[in-house]
Amino acid sequence: MRIVTREKSGVVILDLQGKLMGGPDAEAFKGTIRKLLDAGCRKIVVNLHDIDWINSTGMGILISGYTTMRRSGGDLRLLNVSDKIQSILYVTKLNMIFRCYGDENEAVESFETP
Amino acid sequence: MRIVTREKSGVVILDLQGKLMGGPDAEAFKGTIRKLLDAGCRKIVVNLHDIDWINSTGMGILISGYTTMRRSGGDLRLLNVSDKIQSILYVTKLNMIFRCYGDENEAVESFETP
Amino acid sequence: MAGTVVIEFPSDYKFLNIVDLVCGEIVEGLCCGRDETNEIAISVIEACTNAIEHGNRQCPEENVRIVFRCEPGRLIVEVEDRGKGFDFKSYLEHIPDPSNLQHLRGRGIYIMKNMMDALRFEVMPGNGMKVTLEKNLPETAADAGSGVA
Amino acid sequence: MAGTVVIEFPSDYKFLNIVDLVCGEIVEGLCCGRDETNEIAISVIEACTNAIEHGNRQCPEENVRIVFRCEPGRLIVEVEDRGKGFDFKSYLEHIPDPSNLQHLRGRGIYIMKNMMDALRFEVMPGNGMKVTLEKNLPETAADAGSGVA
Ligand SMILES: Nc1ncnc2c1ncn2[C@@H]1O[C@H](COP(=O)(O)OP(=O)(O)O)[C@@H](O)[C@H]1O
Ligand SMILES: Nc1ncnc2c1ncn2[C@@H]1O[C@H](COP(=O)(O)OP(=O)(O)O)[C@@H](O)[C@H]1O
């Protein structure tokens, strides 16, 4: 998995590419989140558009990012969730937890209204 | 394989879809060519854009169409040849025989200048 | 026609791209709906990641073997590794709550159980472990069960 | 790592979609150039259509088996059917001219021979026929020979 970081209106967007499935990916993702937190960022959008596939271990990576952000008073929201990822979120009831958006601006703007 | 027939400036365009590989496809293709000949058509463009894949037997189908048209004073030319098909044409030296085009209008207009 | 497709590959996650593609292609050929197609593909990937990680412990000399059996009315997928297996009976009795954010892992078997119509584990002593996933297909798909699009 | 992937499927052309996908995915992972990728995929499809048509005579109970062996510096693909084979020695001595428009068939073996670096036939009495296709890979690809992207 590759992670590209960019910023938009005070929100950091993480573009993930490739497969999201634990192992080394988990460390890379956690490291990125930690650095962003240290830099004062509290609003993260994870763009899953270029994720080829994900499994439940990859879902765990997103959960760790989510809980880390929440504990620091921030939030992590998802962008471009494929139907496969949607099915996983749904069956594991994590759809109640992650806020998902289909449009980048919408995801970014969602942080403005609490 | 599916064959859709349409006309443009006196040239019949055959849009092929699916796999081109002998067997029942051969009969369907030959039947179409025969009908078009009977209807007076002498200019055929075979559009390979939606061919998933082709093998050497499928190439034989195109050859039969080509020779039938040539024997009747007509011609059969190819449109949207993928690099895989191009490789097959090249290695079998059939690239010397089939005229290939990447643009539909160009293929149709090629019949105007002899 | 009994449509059985077998695929065998080394225990490296890199090969799961291939599994995902093959699975998608086979299931698509069975004329399943989009939801069913996703559920099957997701479950097979979960079974394979377990086979690679827990079963074969990522040892590239050990293969994972998948058998897709397309029968009329259902698809059966068997995923075999060369590991020692685990105490699946007690695990299945206490599957952790997947919505618990404390747990970063432990959702694979829950997902398979909830997305498929049947899930069976089998330890073949000295021979590895086999996970069998079954999905019932709609009537129209049963007739198409003979092949792949 | 010896990257060996095996796929087995019934003698029905419908399954060649899967073969094409798997082949593309494996070869792409070996970092071959685009031309080499096409040449390998085309040749494997030719070998498989022969296995289905001439070897197993489209009998769906007979499987075709493909073994992809990714070795450092080369890819070896074996395609096995359950048929009786044929007199390949004399065929190879008189391969027909592929540019002859009189012939609508008979280009498969010519294509394999010209697109691959080695082509071997083997009749396994009572056991079917095996066609082995070899392609040398560039040095950079050799290192990547361990896996698939
Ligand atoms: N093929 C297998 N071989 C050995 N143990 C397995 C296998 N599949 C699952 N397990 C055991 O079952 C547990 C739960 O699996 P799962 O629900 O997929 O979650 P996770 O893999 O994230 O731990 C694993 O942690 C492992 O101990
Ligand atoms: N796997 C096979 N089993 C038996 N005979 C085969 C096999 N492969 C090829 N042949 C024989 O070799 C001939 C030439 O094959 P090929 O060059 O692929 O052309 P085509 O399949 O169009 O005839 C075939 O017609 C067939 O008689």
Short mmCIF file of N, CA and C in Angstrom, two decimals, chain D:
data_model
loop_
_atom_site.label_atom_id
_atom_site.label_comp_id
_atom_site.label_asym_id
_atom_site.label_seq_id
_atom_site.Cartn_x
_atom_site.Cartn_y
_atom_site.Cartn_z
N MET D 1 12.47 -17.46 -3.66
CA MET D 1 11.19 -18.16 -3.56
C MET D 1 10.79 -18.74 -4.91
N ALA D 2 10.46 -20.01 -4.88
CA ALA D 2 9.97 -20.64 -6.11
C ALA D 2 8.49 -20.30 -6.24
N GLY D 3 8.16 -19.43 -7.14
CA GLY D 3 6.76 -19.02 -7.29
C GLY D 3 6.03 -19.89 -8.27
N THR D 4 5.39 -20.95 -7.76
CA THR D 4 4.66 -21.84 -8.66
C THR D 4 3.16 -21.68 -8.44
N VAL D 5 2.46 -21.35 -9.48
CA VAL D 5 1.00 -21.21 -9.40
C VAL D 5 0.40 -22.27 -10.31
N VAL D 6 -0.59 -23.00 -9.78
CA VAL D 6 -1.24 -24.05 -10.57
C VAL D 6 -2.71 -23.69 -10.73
N ILE D 7 -3.23 -23.89 -11.92
CA ILE D 7 -4.67 -23.72 -12.10
C ILE D 7 -5.20 -24.85 -12.96
N GLU D 8 -6.35 -25.37 -12.54
CA GLU D 8 -6.94 -26.55 -13.20
C GLU D 8 -8.40 -26.24 -13.45
N PHE D 9 -8.89 -26.56 -14.64
CA PHE D 9 -10.27 -26.18 -14.97
C PHE D 9 -10.84 -27.14 -16.02
N PRO D 10 -12.16 -27.26 -16.11
CA PRO D 10 -12.77 -28.17 -17.08
C PRO D 10 -12.54 -27.70 -18.52
N SER D 11 -12.62 -28.64 -19.44
CA SER D 11 -12.34 -28.34 -20.85
C SER D 11 -13.46 -27.58 -21.51
N ASP D 12 -13.62 -26.36 -21.10
CA ASP D 12 -14.66 -25.51 -21.68
C ASP D 12 -14.02 -24.15 -21.93
N TYR D 13 -14.21 -23.65 -23.15
CA TYR D 13 -13.58 -22.37 -23.51
C TYR D 13 -13.95 -21.24 -22.57
N LYS D 14 -15.11 -21.41 -21.91
CA LYS D 14 -15.57 -20.35 -21.00
C LYS D 14 -14.53 -20.02 -19.93
N PHE D 15 -13.72 -21.03 -19.56
CA PHE D 15 -12.76 -20.80 -18.49
C PHE D 15 -11.50 -20.06 -18.97
N LEU D 16 -11.40 -19.85 -20.28
CA LEU D 16 -10.18 -19.20 -20.77
C LEU D 16 -10.08 -17.73 -20.36
N ASN D 17 -11.22 -17.12 -20.05
CA ASN D 17 -11.19 -15.77 -19.46
C ASN D 17 -10.31 -15.76 -18.22
N ILE D 18 -10.53 -16.79 -17.39
CA ILE D 18 -9.79 -16.89 -16.14
C ILE D 18 -8.31 -17.09 -16.42
N VAL D 19 -8.02 -17.99 -17.37
CA VAL D 19 -6.63 -18.25 -17.72
C VAL D 19 -5.96 -16.96 -18.20
N ASP D 20 -6.65 -16.21 -19.02
CA ASP D 20 -6.10 -14.98 -19.56
C ASP D 20 -5.79 -14.00 -18.42
N LEU D 21 -6.73 -13.88 -17.49
CA LEU D 21 -6.53 -12.97 -16.34
C LEU D 21 -5.36 -13.41 -15.47
N VAL D 22 -5.34 -14.70 -15.13
CA VAL D 22 -4.28 -15.21 -14.25
C VAL D 22 -2.93 -15.02 -14.92
N CYS D 23 -2.88 -15.36 -16.18
CA CYS D 23 -1.64 -15.24 -16.94
C CYS D 23 -1.18 -13.79 -16.94
N GLY D 24 -2.08 -12.89 -17.23
CA GLY D 24 -1.73 -11.47 -17.26
C GLY D 24 -1.21 -11.01 -15.91
N GLU D 25 -1.86 -11.45 -14.86
CA GLU D 25 -1.50 -11.01 -13.51
C GLU D 25 -0.12 -11.55 -13.12
N ILE D 26 0.14 -12.82 -13.44
CA ILE D 26 1.43 -13.41 -13.11
C ILE D 26 2.55 -12.74 -13.89
N VAL D 27 2.32 -12.58 -15.17
CA VAL D 27 3.37 -12.03 -16.02
C VAL D 27 3.63 -10.57 -15.66
N GLU D 28 2.58 -9.84 -15.35
CA GLU D 28 2.74 -8.44 -14.95
C GLU D 28 3.62 -8.36 -13.69
N GLY D 29 3.39 -9.29 -12.78
CA GLY D 29 4.16 -9.32 -11.54
C GLY D 29 5.63 -9.61 -11.77
N LEU D 30 5.95 -10.17 -12.94
CA LEU D 30 7.36 -10.47 -13.25
C LEU D 30 8.04 -9.29 -13.93
N CYS D 31 7.34 -8.18 -14.02
CA CYS D 31 7.91 -6.95 -14.56
C CYS D 31 8.41 -7.12 -15.99
N CYS D 32 7.74 -7.94 -16.76
CA CYS D 32 8.10 -8.06 -18.16
C CYS D 32 7.66 -6.81 -18.90
N GLY D 33 8.22 -6.61 -20.06
CA GLY D 33 7.75 -5.53 -20.93
C GLY D 33 6.39 -5.90 -21.50
N ARG D 34 5.76 -4.92 -22.14
CA ARG D 34 4.42 -5.11 -22.67
C ARG D 34 4.40 -6.17 -23.78
N ASP D 35 5.43 -6.16 -24.62
CA ASP D 35 5.46 -7.12 -25.73
C ASP D 35 5.58 -8.54 -25.20
N GLU D 36 6.49 -8.72 -24.22
CA GLU D 36 6.68 -10.05 -23.65
C GLU D 36 5.39 -10.53 -22.96
N THR D 37 4.76 -9.62 -22.25
CA THR D 37 3.52 -9.97 -21.57
C THR D 37 2.49 -10.48 -22.57
N ASN D 38 2.34 -9.76 -23.66
CA ASN D 38 1.39 -10.19 -24.69
C ASN D 38 1.78 -11.53 -25.29
N GLU D 39 3.06 -11.69 -25.58
CA GLU D 39 3.52 -12.93 -26.22
C GLU D 39 3.25 -14.14 -25.32
N ILE D 40 3.49 -13.98 -24.02
CA ILE D 40 3.24 -15.09 -23.10
C ILE D 40 1.74 -15.39 -23.02
N ALA D 41 0.95 -14.35 -22.83
CA ALA D 41 -0.51 -14.57 -22.69
C ALA D 41 -1.09 -15.21 -23.96
N ILE D 42 -0.67 -14.72 -25.11
CA ILE D 42 -1.18 -15.28 -26.38
C ILE D 42 -0.80 -16.76 -26.49
N SER D 43 0.45 -17.08 -26.17
CA SER D 43 0.92 -18.46 -26.32
C SER D 43 0.22 -19.40 -25.35
N VAL D 44 0.00 -18.95 -24.13
CA VAL D 44 -0.68 -19.81 -23.15
C VAL D 44 -2.11 -20.07 -23.61
N ILE D 45 -2.77 -19.05 -24.14
CA ILE D 45 -4.13 -19.24 -24.64
C ILE D 45 -4.14 -20.22 -25.82
N GLU D 46 -3.15 -20.14 -26.69
CA GLU D 46 -3.06 -21.09 -27.82
C GLU D 46 -2.89 -22.52 -27.29
N ALA D 47 -2.00 -22.68 -26.32
CA ALA D 47 -1.77 -24.02 -25.76
C ALA D 47 -3.05 -24.54 -25.10
N CYS D 48 -3.76 -23.66 -24.42
CA CYS D 48 -4.99 -24.09 -23.74
C CYS D 48 -6.10 -24.42 -24.73
N THR D 49 -6.25 -23.64 -25.78
CA THR D 49 -7.31 -23.98 -26.73
C THR D 49 -6.99 -25.30 -27.41
N ASN D 50 -5.72 -25.57 -27.68
CA ASN D 50 -5.36 -26.88 -28.22
C ASN D 50 -5.66 -28.01 -27.22
N ALA D 51 -5.34 -27.77 -25.95
CA ALA D 51 -5.60 -28.78 -24.92
C ALA D 51 -7.09 -29.08 -24.84
N ILE D 52 -7.91 -28.05 -24.91
CA ILE D 52 -9.36 -28.24 -24.82
C ILE D 52 -9.88 -28.91 -26.09
N GLU D 53 -9.45 -28.39 -27.23
CA GLU D 53 -10.03 -28.86 -28.49
C GLU D 53 -9.44 -30.21 -28.96
N HIS D 54 -8.13 -30.25 -29.12
CA HIS D 54 -7.51 -31.47 -29.66
C HIS D 54 -7.24 -32.50 -28.58
N GLY D 55 -6.78 -32.04 -27.41
CA GLY D 55 -6.41 -32.98 -26.34
C GLY D 55 -7.65 -33.59 -25.71
N ASN D 56 -8.42 -32.77 -25.04
CA ASN D 56 -9.57 -33.30 -24.28
C ASN D 56 -10.86 -33.33 -25.09
N ARG D 57 -10.79 -32.95 -26.34
CA ARG D 57 -11.95 -32.96 -27.24
C ARG D 57 -13.19 -32.37 -26.58
N GLN D 58 -12.97 -31.26 -25.88
CA GLN D 58 -14.05 -30.52 -25.23
C GLN D 58 -14.87 -31.33 -24.25
N CYS D 59 -14.31 -32.44 -23.78
CA CYS D 59 -15.02 -33.24 -22.79
C CYS D 59 -14.89 -32.54 -21.44
N PRO D 60 -16.02 -32.06 -20.90
CA PRO D 60 -15.93 -31.23 -19.69
C PRO D 60 -15.49 -32.00 -18.46
N GLU D 61 -15.51 -33.34 -18.53
CA GLU D 61 -15.04 -34.10 -17.37
C GLU D 61 -13.51 -34.14 -17.29
N GLU D 62 -12.87 -33.84 -18.43
CA GLU D 62 -11.42 -33.85 -18.43
C GLU D 62 -10.92 -32.44 -18.15
N ASN D 63 -9.99 -32.33 -17.22
CA ASN D 63 -9.45 -31.01 -16.88
C ASN D 63 -8.24 -30.63 -17.72
N VAL D 64 -8.02 -29.36 -17.80
CA VAL D 64 -6.75 -28.83 -18.29
C VAL D 64 -6.02 -28.28 -17.07
N ARG D 65 -4.72 -28.53 -16.99
CA ARG D 65 -3.95 -28.09 -15.84
C ARG D 65 -2.80 -27.21 -16.33
N ILE D 66 -2.65 -26.07 -15.73
CA ILE D 66 -1.55 -25.18 -16.11
C ILE D 66 -0.68 -24.94 -14.90
N VAL D 67 0.62 -25.09 -15.09
CA VAL D 67 1.57 -24.80 -14.02
C VAL D 67 2.44 -23.63 -14.48
N PHE D 68 2.44 -22.57 -13.71
CA PHE D 68 3.32 -21.43 -13.99
C PHE D 68 4.49 -21.51 -13.02
N ARG D 69 5.71 -21.69 -13.53
CA ARG D 69 6.89 -21.73 -12.66
C ARG D 69 7.69 -20.45 -12.89
N CYS D 70 7.72 -19.60 -11.88
CA CYS D 70 8.50 -18.37 -11.99
C CYS D 70 9.87 -18.63 -11.42
N GLU D 71 10.87 -18.82 -12.29
CA GLU D 71 12.23 -19.04 -11.83
C GLU D 71 13.03 -17.77 -12.05
N PRO D 72 14.16 -17.63 -11.38
CA PRO D 72 14.97 -16.44 -11.65
C PRO D 72 15.39 -16.47 -13.11
N GLY D 73 15.10 -15.43 -13.84
CA GLY D 73 15.55 -15.34 -15.23
C GLY D 73 14.63 -15.96 -16.26
N ARG D 74 13.62 -16.70 -15.81
CA ARG D 74 12.68 -17.21 -16.82
C ARG D 74 11.35 -17.65 -16.22
N LEU D 75 10.38 -17.69 -17.10
CA LEU D 75 9.05 -18.20 -16.74
C LEU D 75 8.82 -19.47 -17.55
N ILE D 76 8.40 -20.53 -16.84
CA ILE D 76 8.07 -21.78 -17.53
C ILE D 76 6.59 -22.04 -17.32
N VAL D 77 5.88 -22.30 -18.39
CA VAL D 77 4.45 -22.60 -18.27
C VAL D 77 4.20 -23.98 -18.87
N GLU D 78 3.60 -24.86 -18.08
CA GLU D 78 3.25 -26.20 -18.59
C GLU D 78 1.74 -26.29 -18.75
N VAL D 79 1.30 -26.76 -19.89
CA VAL D 79 -0.13 -26.94 -20.12
C VAL D 79 -0.38 -28.42 -20.39
N GLU D 80 -1.18 -29.04 -19.53
CA GLU D 80 -1.40 -30.49 -19.65
C GLU D 80 -2.84 -30.80 -19.98
N ASP D 81 -3.04 -31.72 -20.93
CA ASP D 81 -4.39 -32.23 -21.15
C ASP D 81 -4.37 -33.73 -20.93
N ARG D 82 -5.53 -34.40 -21.10
CA ARG D 82 -5.64 -35.83 -20.83
C ARG D 82 -5.77 -36.63 -22.13
N GLY D 83 -5.41 -36.00 -23.22
CA GLY D 83 -5.59 -36.65 -24.52
C GLY D 83 -4.43 -37.55 -24.92
N LYS D 84 -4.47 -38.02 -26.16
CA LYS D 84 -3.48 -38.98 -26.63
C LYS D 84 -2.24 -38.32 -27.22
N GLY D 85 -2.29 -36.99 -27.36
CA GLY D 85 -1.15 -36.31 -27.97
C GLY D 85 -1.19 -36.45 -29.49
N PHE D 86 -0.10 -36.11 -30.15
CA PHE D 86 -0.05 -36.21 -31.61
C PHE D 86 1.42 -36.31 -32.02
N ASP D 87 1.64 -36.53 -33.29
CA ASP D 87 3.01 -36.72 -33.77
C ASP D 87 3.66 -35.34 -33.98
N PHE D 88 4.05 -34.76 -32.85
CA PHE D 88 4.54 -33.37 -32.90
C PHE D 88 5.88 -33.25 -33.61
N LYS D 89 6.68 -34.36 -33.58
CA LYS D 89 8.00 -34.28 -34.22
C LYS D 89 7.86 -33.97 -35.69
N SER D 90 7.00 -34.74 -36.36
CA SER D 90 6.89 -34.48 -37.79
C SER D 90 6.14 -33.16 -38.04
N TYR D 91 5.21 -32.80 -37.13
CA TYR D 91 4.52 -31.52 -37.31
C TYR D 91 5.52 -30.37 -37.25
N LEU D 92 6.42 -30.43 -36.25
CA LEU D 92 7.37 -29.33 -36.07
C LEU D 92 8.34 -29.20 -37.24
N GLU D 93 8.54 -30.33 -37.97
CA GLU D 93 9.42 -30.26 -39.12
C GLU D 93 8.77 -29.57 -40.33
N HIS D 94 7.46 -29.56 -40.35
CA HIS D 94 6.75 -28.95 -41.48
C HIS D 94 5.62 -28.04 -40.99
N ILE D 95 5.97 -27.05 -40.22
CA ILE D 95 4.95 -26.11 -39.76
C ILE D 95 4.47 -25.30 -40.96
N PRO D 96 3.16 -25.24 -41.18
CA PRO D 96 2.66 -24.51 -42.36
C PRO D 96 2.98 -23.01 -42.30
N ASP D 97 3.07 -22.41 -43.47
CA ASP D 97 3.32 -20.97 -43.57
C ASP D 97 2.09 -20.20 -43.05
N PRO D 98 2.28 -19.41 -41.99
CA PRO D 98 1.11 -18.77 -41.37
C PRO D 98 0.48 -17.69 -42.24
N SER D 99 1.24 -17.19 -43.22
CA SER D 99 0.68 -16.10 -44.03
C SER D 99 -0.14 -16.64 -45.21
N ASN D 100 -0.21 -17.98 -45.33
CA ASN D 100 -1.00 -18.59 -46.40
C ASN D 100 -2.49 -18.47 -46.09
N LEU D 101 -3.17 -17.66 -46.91
CA LEU D 101 -4.58 -17.38 -46.63
C LEU D 101 -5.50 -18.56 -46.94
N GLN D 102 -4.95 -19.59 -47.62
CA GLN D 102 -5.75 -20.79 -47.87
C GLN D 102 -6.06 -21.52 -46.56
N HIS D 103 -5.13 -21.39 -45.62
CA HIS D 103 -5.31 -22.10 -44.35
C HIS D 103 -6.02 -21.22 -43.33
N LEU D 104 -7.16 -21.69 -42.88
CA LEU D 104 -7.86 -20.93 -41.84
C LEU D 104 -7.38 -21.34 -40.45
N ARG D 105 -6.72 -22.48 -40.35
CA ARG D 105 -6.25 -23.00 -39.06
C ARG D 105 -4.74 -23.25 -39.15
N GLY D 106 -4.23 -23.85 -38.09
CA GLY D 106 -2.83 -24.30 -38.13
C GLY D 106 -1.81 -23.22 -37.83
N ARG D 107 -2.19 -22.19 -37.08
CA ARG D 107 -1.22 -21.16 -36.72
C ARG D 107 -0.81 -21.20 -35.24
N GLY D 108 -1.50 -22.05 -34.44
CA GLY D 108 -1.27 -22.03 -32.99
C GLY D 108 0.17 -22.38 -32.62
N ILE D 109 0.65 -23.50 -33.13
CA ILE D 109 1.99 -23.95 -32.77
C ILE D 109 3.04 -22.99 -33.34
N TYR D 110 2.80 -22.51 -34.55
CA TYR D 110 3.71 -21.53 -35.15
C TYR D 110 3.84 -20.30 -34.23
N ILE D 111 2.70 -19.82 -33.74
CA ILE D 111 2.70 -18.64 -32.87
C ILE D 111 3.48 -18.92 -31.59
N MET D 112 3.20 -20.06 -30.95
CA MET D 112 3.90 -20.39 -29.71
C MET D 112 5.40 -20.47 -29.95
N LYS D 113 5.77 -21.14 -31.03
CA LYS D 113 7.20 -21.33 -31.32
C LYS D 113 7.90 -19.99 -31.54
N ASN D 114 7.20 -19.07 -32.18
CA ASN D 114 7.83 -17.81 -32.51
C ASN D 114 7.75 -16.77 -31.39
N MET D 115 6.80 -16.94 -30.49
CA MET D 115 6.67 -15.96 -29.42
C MET D 115 7.43 -16.36 -28.16
N MET D 116 7.69 -17.65 -28.00
CA MET D 116 8.37 -18.10 -26.79
C MET D 116 9.83 -18.42 -27.10
N ASP D 117 10.64 -18.57 -26.05
CA ASP D 117 12.05 -18.91 -26.25
C ASP D 117 12.25 -20.41 -26.38
N ALA D 118 11.35 -21.20 -25.81
CA ALA D 118 11.43 -22.65 -26.00
C ALA D 118 10.02 -23.22 -25.96
N LEU D 119 9.82 -24.26 -26.76
CA LEU D 119 8.52 -24.93 -26.83
C LEU D 119 8.80 -26.43 -26.87
N ARG D 120 8.26 -27.17 -25.89
CA ARG D 120 8.50 -28.61 -25.87
C ARG D 120 7.18 -29.35 -25.76
N PHE D 121 7.10 -30.48 -26.44
CA PHE D 121 5.92 -31.33 -26.33
C PHE D 121 6.34 -32.64 -25.68
N GLU D 122 5.42 -33.24 -24.97
CA GLU D 122 5.73 -34.50 -24.30
C GLU D 122 4.43 -35.30 -24.24
N VAL D 123 4.48 -36.55 -24.74
CA VAL D 123 3.29 -37.39 -24.58
C VAL D 123 3.56 -38.30 -23.39
N MET D 124 2.64 -38.30 -22.42
CA MET D 124 2.80 -39.14 -21.23
C MET D 124 1.82 -40.29 -21.40
N PRO D 125 2.31 -41.46 -21.86
CA PRO D 125 1.40 -42.55 -22.27
C PRO D 125 0.34 -42.84 -21.22
N GLY D 126 -0.88 -42.83 -21.64
CA GLY D 126 -2.00 -43.09 -20.73
C GLY D 126 -2.30 -41.92 -19.81
N ASN D 127 -1.51 -40.87 -19.96
CA ASN D 127 -1.56 -39.80 -18.97
C ASN D 127 -1.79 -38.43 -19.55
N GLY D 128 -1.86 -38.38 -20.87
CA GLY D 128 -2.10 -37.10 -21.50
C GLY D 128 -0.87 -36.50 -22.14
N MET D 129 -1.00 -35.24 -22.49
CA MET D 129 0.07 -34.55 -23.22
C MET D 129 0.44 -33.29 -22.49
N LYS D 130 1.73 -32.98 -22.49
CA LYS D 130 2.20 -31.77 -21.81
C LYS D 130 2.94 -30.87 -22.79
N VAL D 131 2.53 -29.63 -22.84
CA VAL D 131 3.22 -28.64 -23.66
C VAL D 131 3.93 -27.69 -22.71
N THR D 132 5.23 -27.52 -22.92
CA THR D 132 6.00 -26.64 -22.03
C THR D 132 6.46 -25.41 -22.80
N LEU D 133 6.13 -24.27 -22.27
CA LEU D 133 6.48 -23.00 -22.90
C LEU D 133 7.47 -22.27 -22.00
N GLU D 134 8.56 -21.78 -22.57
CA GLU D 134 9.54 -21.06 -21.76
C GLU D 134 9.81 -19.69 -22.32
N LYS D 135 9.93 -18.72 -21.43
CA LYS D 135 10.29 -17.37 -21.85
C LYS D 135 11.40 -16.86 -20.95
N ASN D 136 12.51 -16.42 -21.56
CA ASN D 136 13.57 -15.81 -20.77
C ASN D 136 13.16 -14.40 -20.39
N LEU D 137 13.50 -14.02 -19.17
CA LEU D 137 13.11 -12.70 -18.70
C LEU D 137 14.35 -11.84 -18.54
N PRO D 138 14.19 -10.55 -18.66
CA PRO D 138 15.33 -9.66 -18.48
C PRO D 138 15.85 -9.74 -17.06
N GLU D 139 17.10 -9.32 -16.85
CA GLU D 139 17.75 -9.43 -15.54
C GLU D 139 16.92 -8.83 -14.41
N THR D 140 16.38 -7.63 -14.65
CA THR D 140 15.60 -6.97 -13.59
C THR D 140 14.40 -7.82 -13.21
N ALA D 141 13.81 -8.47 -14.20
CA ALA D 141 12.64 -9.29 -13.93
C ALA D 141 13.04 -10.52 -13.13
N ALA D 142 14.28 -10.98 -13.33
CA ALA D 142 14.75 -12.18 -12.65
C ALA D 142 14.62 -12.03 -11.14
N ASP D 143 14.99 -10.85 -10.63
CA ASP D 143 14.93 -10.63 -9.19
C ASP D 143 13.50 -10.62 -8.70
N ALA D 144 12.62 -10.10 -9.55
CA ALA D 144 11.22 -10.04 -9.17
C ALA D 144 10.55 -11.39 -9.37
N GLY D 145 11.31 -12.35 -9.89
CA GLY D 145 10.78 -13.68 -10.21
C GLY D 145 10.18 -14.36 -9.00
N SER D 146 10.42 -13.78 -7.86
CA SER D 146 9.94 -14.38 -6.62
C SER D 146 8.46 -14.22 -6.44
N GLY D 147 7.84 -13.31 -7.11
CA GLY D 147 6.44 -13.11 -6.78
C GLY D 147 5.64 -12.43 -7.84
N VAL D 148 4.56 -11.90 -7.40
CA VAL D 148 3.59 -11.29 -8.29
C VAL D 148 3.24 -9.94 -7.67
N ALA D 149 3.10 -8.94 -8.52
CA ALA D 149 2.88 -7.56 -7.99
C ALA D 149 1.71 -7.49 -7.03
#
